[in-house]
Tab-separated table of C-alpha atoms and ligand atoms in Angstrom:
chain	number	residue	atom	x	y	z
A	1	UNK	CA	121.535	111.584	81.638
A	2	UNK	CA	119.755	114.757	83.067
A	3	UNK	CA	116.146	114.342	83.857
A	4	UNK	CA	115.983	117.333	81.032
A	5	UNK	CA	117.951	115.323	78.474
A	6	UNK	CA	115.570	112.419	79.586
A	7	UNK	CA	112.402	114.552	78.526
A	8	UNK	CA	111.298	114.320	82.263
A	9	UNK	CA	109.783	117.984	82.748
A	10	UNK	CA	112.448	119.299	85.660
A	11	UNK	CA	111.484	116.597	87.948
A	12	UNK	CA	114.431	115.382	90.079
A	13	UNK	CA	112.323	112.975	92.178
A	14	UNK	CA	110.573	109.899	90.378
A	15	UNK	CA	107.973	108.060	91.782
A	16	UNK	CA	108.214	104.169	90.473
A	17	UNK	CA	104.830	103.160	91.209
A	18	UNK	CA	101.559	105.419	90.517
A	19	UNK	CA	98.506	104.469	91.144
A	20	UNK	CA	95.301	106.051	90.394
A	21	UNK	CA	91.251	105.894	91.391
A	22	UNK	CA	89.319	105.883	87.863
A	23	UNK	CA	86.506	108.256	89.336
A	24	UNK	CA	84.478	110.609	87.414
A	25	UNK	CA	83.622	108.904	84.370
A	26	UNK	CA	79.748	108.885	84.955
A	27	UNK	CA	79.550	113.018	86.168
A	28	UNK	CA	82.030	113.369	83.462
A	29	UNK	CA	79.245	111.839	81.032
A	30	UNK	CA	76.352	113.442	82.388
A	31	UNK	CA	78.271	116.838	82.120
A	32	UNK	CA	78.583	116.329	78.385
A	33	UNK	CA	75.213	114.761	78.381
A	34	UNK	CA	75.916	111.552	77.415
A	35	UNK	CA	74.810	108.122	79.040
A	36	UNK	CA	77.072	106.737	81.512
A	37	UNK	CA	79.176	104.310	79.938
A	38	UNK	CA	80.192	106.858	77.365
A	39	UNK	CA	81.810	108.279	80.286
A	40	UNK	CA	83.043	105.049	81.225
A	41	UNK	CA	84.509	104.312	77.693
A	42	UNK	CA	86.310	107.478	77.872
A	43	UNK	CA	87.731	106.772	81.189
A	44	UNK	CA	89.418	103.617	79.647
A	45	UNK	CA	90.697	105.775	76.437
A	46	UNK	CA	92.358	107.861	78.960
A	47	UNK	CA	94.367	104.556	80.995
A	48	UNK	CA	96.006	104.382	77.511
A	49	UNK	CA	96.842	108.154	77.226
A	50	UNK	CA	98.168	108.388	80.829
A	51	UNK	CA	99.993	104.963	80.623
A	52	UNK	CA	101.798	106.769	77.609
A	53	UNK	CA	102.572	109.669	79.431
A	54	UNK	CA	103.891	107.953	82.650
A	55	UNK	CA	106.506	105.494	80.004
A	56	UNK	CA	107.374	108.436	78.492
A	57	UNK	CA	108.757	110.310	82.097
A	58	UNK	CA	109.783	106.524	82.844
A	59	UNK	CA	107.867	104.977	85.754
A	60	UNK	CA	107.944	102.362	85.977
A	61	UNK	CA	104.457	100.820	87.719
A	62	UNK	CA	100.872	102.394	86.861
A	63	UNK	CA	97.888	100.745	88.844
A	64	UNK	CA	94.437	101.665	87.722
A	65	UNK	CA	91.392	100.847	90.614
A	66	UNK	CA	88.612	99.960	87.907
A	67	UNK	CA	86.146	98.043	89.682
A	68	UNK	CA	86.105	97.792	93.201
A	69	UNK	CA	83.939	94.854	95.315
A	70	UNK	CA	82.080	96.977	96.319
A	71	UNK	CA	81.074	98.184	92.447
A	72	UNK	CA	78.405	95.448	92.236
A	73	UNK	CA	76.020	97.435	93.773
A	74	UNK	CA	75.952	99.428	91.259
A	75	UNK	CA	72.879	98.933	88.821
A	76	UNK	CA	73.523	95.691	86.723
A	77	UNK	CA	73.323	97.240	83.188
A	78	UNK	CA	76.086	99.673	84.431
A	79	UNK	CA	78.294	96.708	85.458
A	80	UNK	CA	77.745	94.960	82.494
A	81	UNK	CA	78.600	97.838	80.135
A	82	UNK	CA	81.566	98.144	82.110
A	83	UNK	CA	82.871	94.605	82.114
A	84	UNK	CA	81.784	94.373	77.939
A	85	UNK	CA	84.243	97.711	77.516
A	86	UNK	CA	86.746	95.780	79.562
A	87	UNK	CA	86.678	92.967	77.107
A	88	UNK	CA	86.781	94.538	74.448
A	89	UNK	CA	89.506	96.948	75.438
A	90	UNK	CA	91.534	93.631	76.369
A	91	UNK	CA	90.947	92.165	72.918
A	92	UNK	CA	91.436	95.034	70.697
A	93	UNK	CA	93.918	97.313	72.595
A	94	UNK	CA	95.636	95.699	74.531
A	95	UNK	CA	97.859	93.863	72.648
A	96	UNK	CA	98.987	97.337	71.103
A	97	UNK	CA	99.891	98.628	74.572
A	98	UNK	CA	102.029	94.851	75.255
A	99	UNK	CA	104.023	95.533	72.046
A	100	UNK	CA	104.553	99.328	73.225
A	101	UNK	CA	106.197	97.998	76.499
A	102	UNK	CA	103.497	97.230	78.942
A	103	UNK	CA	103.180	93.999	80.936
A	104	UNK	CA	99.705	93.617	82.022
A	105	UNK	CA	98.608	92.471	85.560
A	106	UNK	CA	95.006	92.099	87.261
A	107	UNK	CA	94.742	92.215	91.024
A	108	UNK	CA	91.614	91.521	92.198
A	109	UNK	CA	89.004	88.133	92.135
A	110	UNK	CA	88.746	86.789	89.271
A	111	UNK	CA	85.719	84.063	90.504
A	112	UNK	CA	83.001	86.477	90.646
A	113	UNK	CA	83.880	88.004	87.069
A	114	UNK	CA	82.224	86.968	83.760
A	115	UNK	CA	83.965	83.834	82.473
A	116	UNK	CA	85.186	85.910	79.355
A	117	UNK	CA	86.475	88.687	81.406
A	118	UNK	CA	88.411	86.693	83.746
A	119	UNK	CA	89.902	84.303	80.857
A	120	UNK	CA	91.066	88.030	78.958
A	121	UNK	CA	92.402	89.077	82.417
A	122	UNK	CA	94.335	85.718	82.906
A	123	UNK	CA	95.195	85.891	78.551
A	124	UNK	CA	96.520	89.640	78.989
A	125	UNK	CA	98.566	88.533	82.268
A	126	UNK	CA	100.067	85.521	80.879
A	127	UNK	CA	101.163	87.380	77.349
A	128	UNK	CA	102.831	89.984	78.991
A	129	UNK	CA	106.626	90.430	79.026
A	130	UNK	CA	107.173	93.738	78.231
A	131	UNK	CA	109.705	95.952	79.918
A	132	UNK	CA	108.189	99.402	80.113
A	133	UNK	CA	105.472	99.374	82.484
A	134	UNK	CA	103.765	97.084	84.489
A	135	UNK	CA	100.239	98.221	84.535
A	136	UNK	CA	98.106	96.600	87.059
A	137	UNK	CA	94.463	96.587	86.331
A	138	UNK	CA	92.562	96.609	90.164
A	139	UNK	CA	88.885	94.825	88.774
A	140	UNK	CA	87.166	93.026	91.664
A	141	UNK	CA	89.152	94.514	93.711
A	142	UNK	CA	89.117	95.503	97.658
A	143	UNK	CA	92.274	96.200	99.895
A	144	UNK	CA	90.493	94.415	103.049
A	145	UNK	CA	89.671	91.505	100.668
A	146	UNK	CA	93.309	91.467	99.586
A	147	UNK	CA	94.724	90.956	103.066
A	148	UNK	CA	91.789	88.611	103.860
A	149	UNK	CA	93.065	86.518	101.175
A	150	UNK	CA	96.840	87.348	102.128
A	151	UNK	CA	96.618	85.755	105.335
A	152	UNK	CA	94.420	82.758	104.448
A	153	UNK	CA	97.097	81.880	101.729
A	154	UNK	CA	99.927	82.542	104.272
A	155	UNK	CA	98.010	80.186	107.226
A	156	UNK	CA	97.568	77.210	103.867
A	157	UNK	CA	101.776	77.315	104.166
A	158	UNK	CA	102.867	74.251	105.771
A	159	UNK	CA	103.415	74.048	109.225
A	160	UNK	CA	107.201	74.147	109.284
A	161	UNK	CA	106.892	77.385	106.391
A	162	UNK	CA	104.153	79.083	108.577
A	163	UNK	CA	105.222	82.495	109.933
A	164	UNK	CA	103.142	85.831	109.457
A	165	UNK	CA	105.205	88.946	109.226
A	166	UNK	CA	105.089	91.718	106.889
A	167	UNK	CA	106.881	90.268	103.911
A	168	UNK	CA	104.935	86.646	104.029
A	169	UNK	CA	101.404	89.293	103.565
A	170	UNK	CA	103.509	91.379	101.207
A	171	UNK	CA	104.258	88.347	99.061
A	172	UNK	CA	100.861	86.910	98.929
A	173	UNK	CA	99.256	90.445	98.173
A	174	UNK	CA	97.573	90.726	94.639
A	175	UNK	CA	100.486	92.783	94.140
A	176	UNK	CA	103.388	90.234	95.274
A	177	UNK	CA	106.927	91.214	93.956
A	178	UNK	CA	105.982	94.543	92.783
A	179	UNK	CA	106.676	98.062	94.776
A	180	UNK	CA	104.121	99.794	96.851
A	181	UNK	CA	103.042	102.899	94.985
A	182	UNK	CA	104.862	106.175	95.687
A	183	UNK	CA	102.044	108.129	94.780
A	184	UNK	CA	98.371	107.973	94.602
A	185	UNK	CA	96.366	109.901	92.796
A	186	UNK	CA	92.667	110.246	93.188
A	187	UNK	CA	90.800	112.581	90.655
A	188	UNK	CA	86.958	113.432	90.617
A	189	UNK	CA	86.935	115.526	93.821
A	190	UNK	CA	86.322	112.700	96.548
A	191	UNK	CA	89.135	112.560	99.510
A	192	UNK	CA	89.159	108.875	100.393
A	193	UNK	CA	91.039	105.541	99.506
A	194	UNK	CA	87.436	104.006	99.045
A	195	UNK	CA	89.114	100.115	100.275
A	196	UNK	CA	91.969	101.000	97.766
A	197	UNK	CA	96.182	99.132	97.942
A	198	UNK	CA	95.192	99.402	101.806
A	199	UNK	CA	98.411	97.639	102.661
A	200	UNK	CA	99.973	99.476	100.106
A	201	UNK	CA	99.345	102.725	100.531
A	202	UNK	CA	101.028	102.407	104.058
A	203	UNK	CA	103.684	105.189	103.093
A	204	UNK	CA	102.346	106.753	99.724
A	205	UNK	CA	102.354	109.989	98.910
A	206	UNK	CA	98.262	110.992	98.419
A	207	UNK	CA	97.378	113.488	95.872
A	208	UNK	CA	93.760	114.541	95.323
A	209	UNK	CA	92.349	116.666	91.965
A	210	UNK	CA	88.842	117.815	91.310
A	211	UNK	CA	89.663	116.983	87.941
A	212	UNK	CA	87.440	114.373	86.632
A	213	UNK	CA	89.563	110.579	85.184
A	214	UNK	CA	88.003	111.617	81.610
A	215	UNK	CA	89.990	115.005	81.633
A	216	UNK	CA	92.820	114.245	83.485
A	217	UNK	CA	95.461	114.491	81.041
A	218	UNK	CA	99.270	114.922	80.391
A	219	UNK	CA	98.752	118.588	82.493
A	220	UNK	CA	97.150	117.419	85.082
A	221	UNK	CA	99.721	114.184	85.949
A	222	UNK	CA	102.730	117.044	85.394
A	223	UNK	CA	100.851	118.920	88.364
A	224	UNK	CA	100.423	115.727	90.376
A	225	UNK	CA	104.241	114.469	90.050
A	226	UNK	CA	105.386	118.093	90.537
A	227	UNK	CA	103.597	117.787	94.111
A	228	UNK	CA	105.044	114.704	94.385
A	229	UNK	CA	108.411	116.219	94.138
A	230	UNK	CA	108.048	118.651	96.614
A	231	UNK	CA	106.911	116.315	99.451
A	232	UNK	CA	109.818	115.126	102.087
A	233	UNK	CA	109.036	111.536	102.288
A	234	UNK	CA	110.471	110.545	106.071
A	235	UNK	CA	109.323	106.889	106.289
A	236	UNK	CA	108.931	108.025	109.809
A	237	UNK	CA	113.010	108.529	110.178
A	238	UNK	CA	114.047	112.583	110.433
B	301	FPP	C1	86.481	104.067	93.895
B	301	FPP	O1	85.429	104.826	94.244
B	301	FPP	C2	86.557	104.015	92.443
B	301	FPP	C3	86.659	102.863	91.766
B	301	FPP	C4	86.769	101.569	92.433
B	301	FPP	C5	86.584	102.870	90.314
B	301	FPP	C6	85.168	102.805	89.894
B	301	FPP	C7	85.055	102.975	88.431
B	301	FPP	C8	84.126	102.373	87.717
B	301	FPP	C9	83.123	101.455	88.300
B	301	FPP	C10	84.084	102.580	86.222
B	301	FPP	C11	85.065	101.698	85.567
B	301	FPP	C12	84.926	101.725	84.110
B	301	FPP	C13	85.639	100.944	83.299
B	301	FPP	C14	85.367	100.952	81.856
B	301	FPP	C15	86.669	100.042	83.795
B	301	FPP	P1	83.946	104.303	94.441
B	301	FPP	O2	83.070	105.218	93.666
B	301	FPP	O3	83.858	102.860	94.135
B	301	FPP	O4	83.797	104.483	95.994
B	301	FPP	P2	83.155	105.679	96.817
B	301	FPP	O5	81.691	105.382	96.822
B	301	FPP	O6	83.801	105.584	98.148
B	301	FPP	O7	83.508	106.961	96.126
């Protein structure tokens, strides 16, 4: 089948894995004047919109950084509106997405989080067979965190087992058995990773739009995979 017959929009190159920053939701609000977590409610309409799009050109892996470890300082009300919209997204919507296709994964702590966010997180995780997309939801998450934990679980291994090299971290990463992304996509303007898939990112392709997560729709991921597809990805060969 042609990527044309597929519906893919004359891409020839793919990317398997994107993952994306969720930044902008708050400006996003305060442009529209709203409060904050109307921002941040939109934000998480838009996961489901762009998860859509990205089964429709058929990736395969979407990861969404929602809350970072370093989030908490944010001001408390903020980070419980945000974890209550989690919930409830988790609950209500979820299980729509699961029957489209979607298997749902959390990387990220899940001690720290509110009992009822961690138990939807483990609930979503453990439902989730579907064959579409894995979409991995980055909550409590931190790359340097991540590795921390990596090597701690890969120094528990029994003596005899113990050996560190790349694939023992790989495969006791929040992100074990799945691909790294091959594109990352940052909207809202900043031009950072902000302690995001830091082992992962290793070789990804980094695209950056001043387009805030609220309005970053269907156009804007065509513009971001057409970039994609124009990049010569070397893996430091020739
Ligand atoms: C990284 O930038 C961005 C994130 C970790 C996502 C943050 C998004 C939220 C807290 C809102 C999530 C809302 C819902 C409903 C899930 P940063 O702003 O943490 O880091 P920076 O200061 O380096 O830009």
């Amino acid at each position: 089948m042609t990527n044309r017959e597929a519906g893919w929009p004359e891409l020839g190159k793919r990317p398997r894995h994107v993952a994306f920053v969720m930044d902008g939701n708050g400006r996003w609000a305060a442009r529209c004047g709203l409060p904050r977590l109307d921002g941040h409610r939109e934000g998480i309409a838009n996961v489901e919109r762009i998860a859509a799009a990205l089964m429709a050109r058929g990736v395969e892996y979407m990861t969404i950084y929602m809350f970072s470890t370093e989030n908490w300082k944010r001001p408390q009300e903020e980070v419980e509106g945000i974890f209550d919209l989690l919930v409830g997204w988790l609950r209500d919507r979820v299980p729509g997405l699961q029957s489209a296709g979607v298997s749902i994964r959390h990387y990220g702590q899940p001690d720290r989080l509110p009992a009822e966010l961690a138990r939807a997180l483990q609930h979503a995780g453990s439902t989730s067979d579907g064959e579409r997309l894995v979409l991995g939801l980055a909550i409590n998450y931190g790359g340097r965190a991540e590795i921390v934990e990596a090597i701690r679980d890969v120094l528990s291994a029994s003596e005899a087992d113990r050996g560190i090299d790349e694939q023992a971290i790989a495969g006791s990463l929040y992100t074990a058995g799945v691909q790294d992304p091959d594109l990352i996509v940052r909207p809202g303007g900043e031009l950072r990773l902000s302690n995001f898939m830091l082992w992962q990112a290793a070789y990804a392709e980094l695209y950056f739009s001043p387009v805030l997560w609220p309005d970053f729709d269907e156009v804007e991921l065509d513009r971001a995979l057409s970039a994609y597809e124009e990049r010569s990805r070397r893996f430091g060969g020739l």
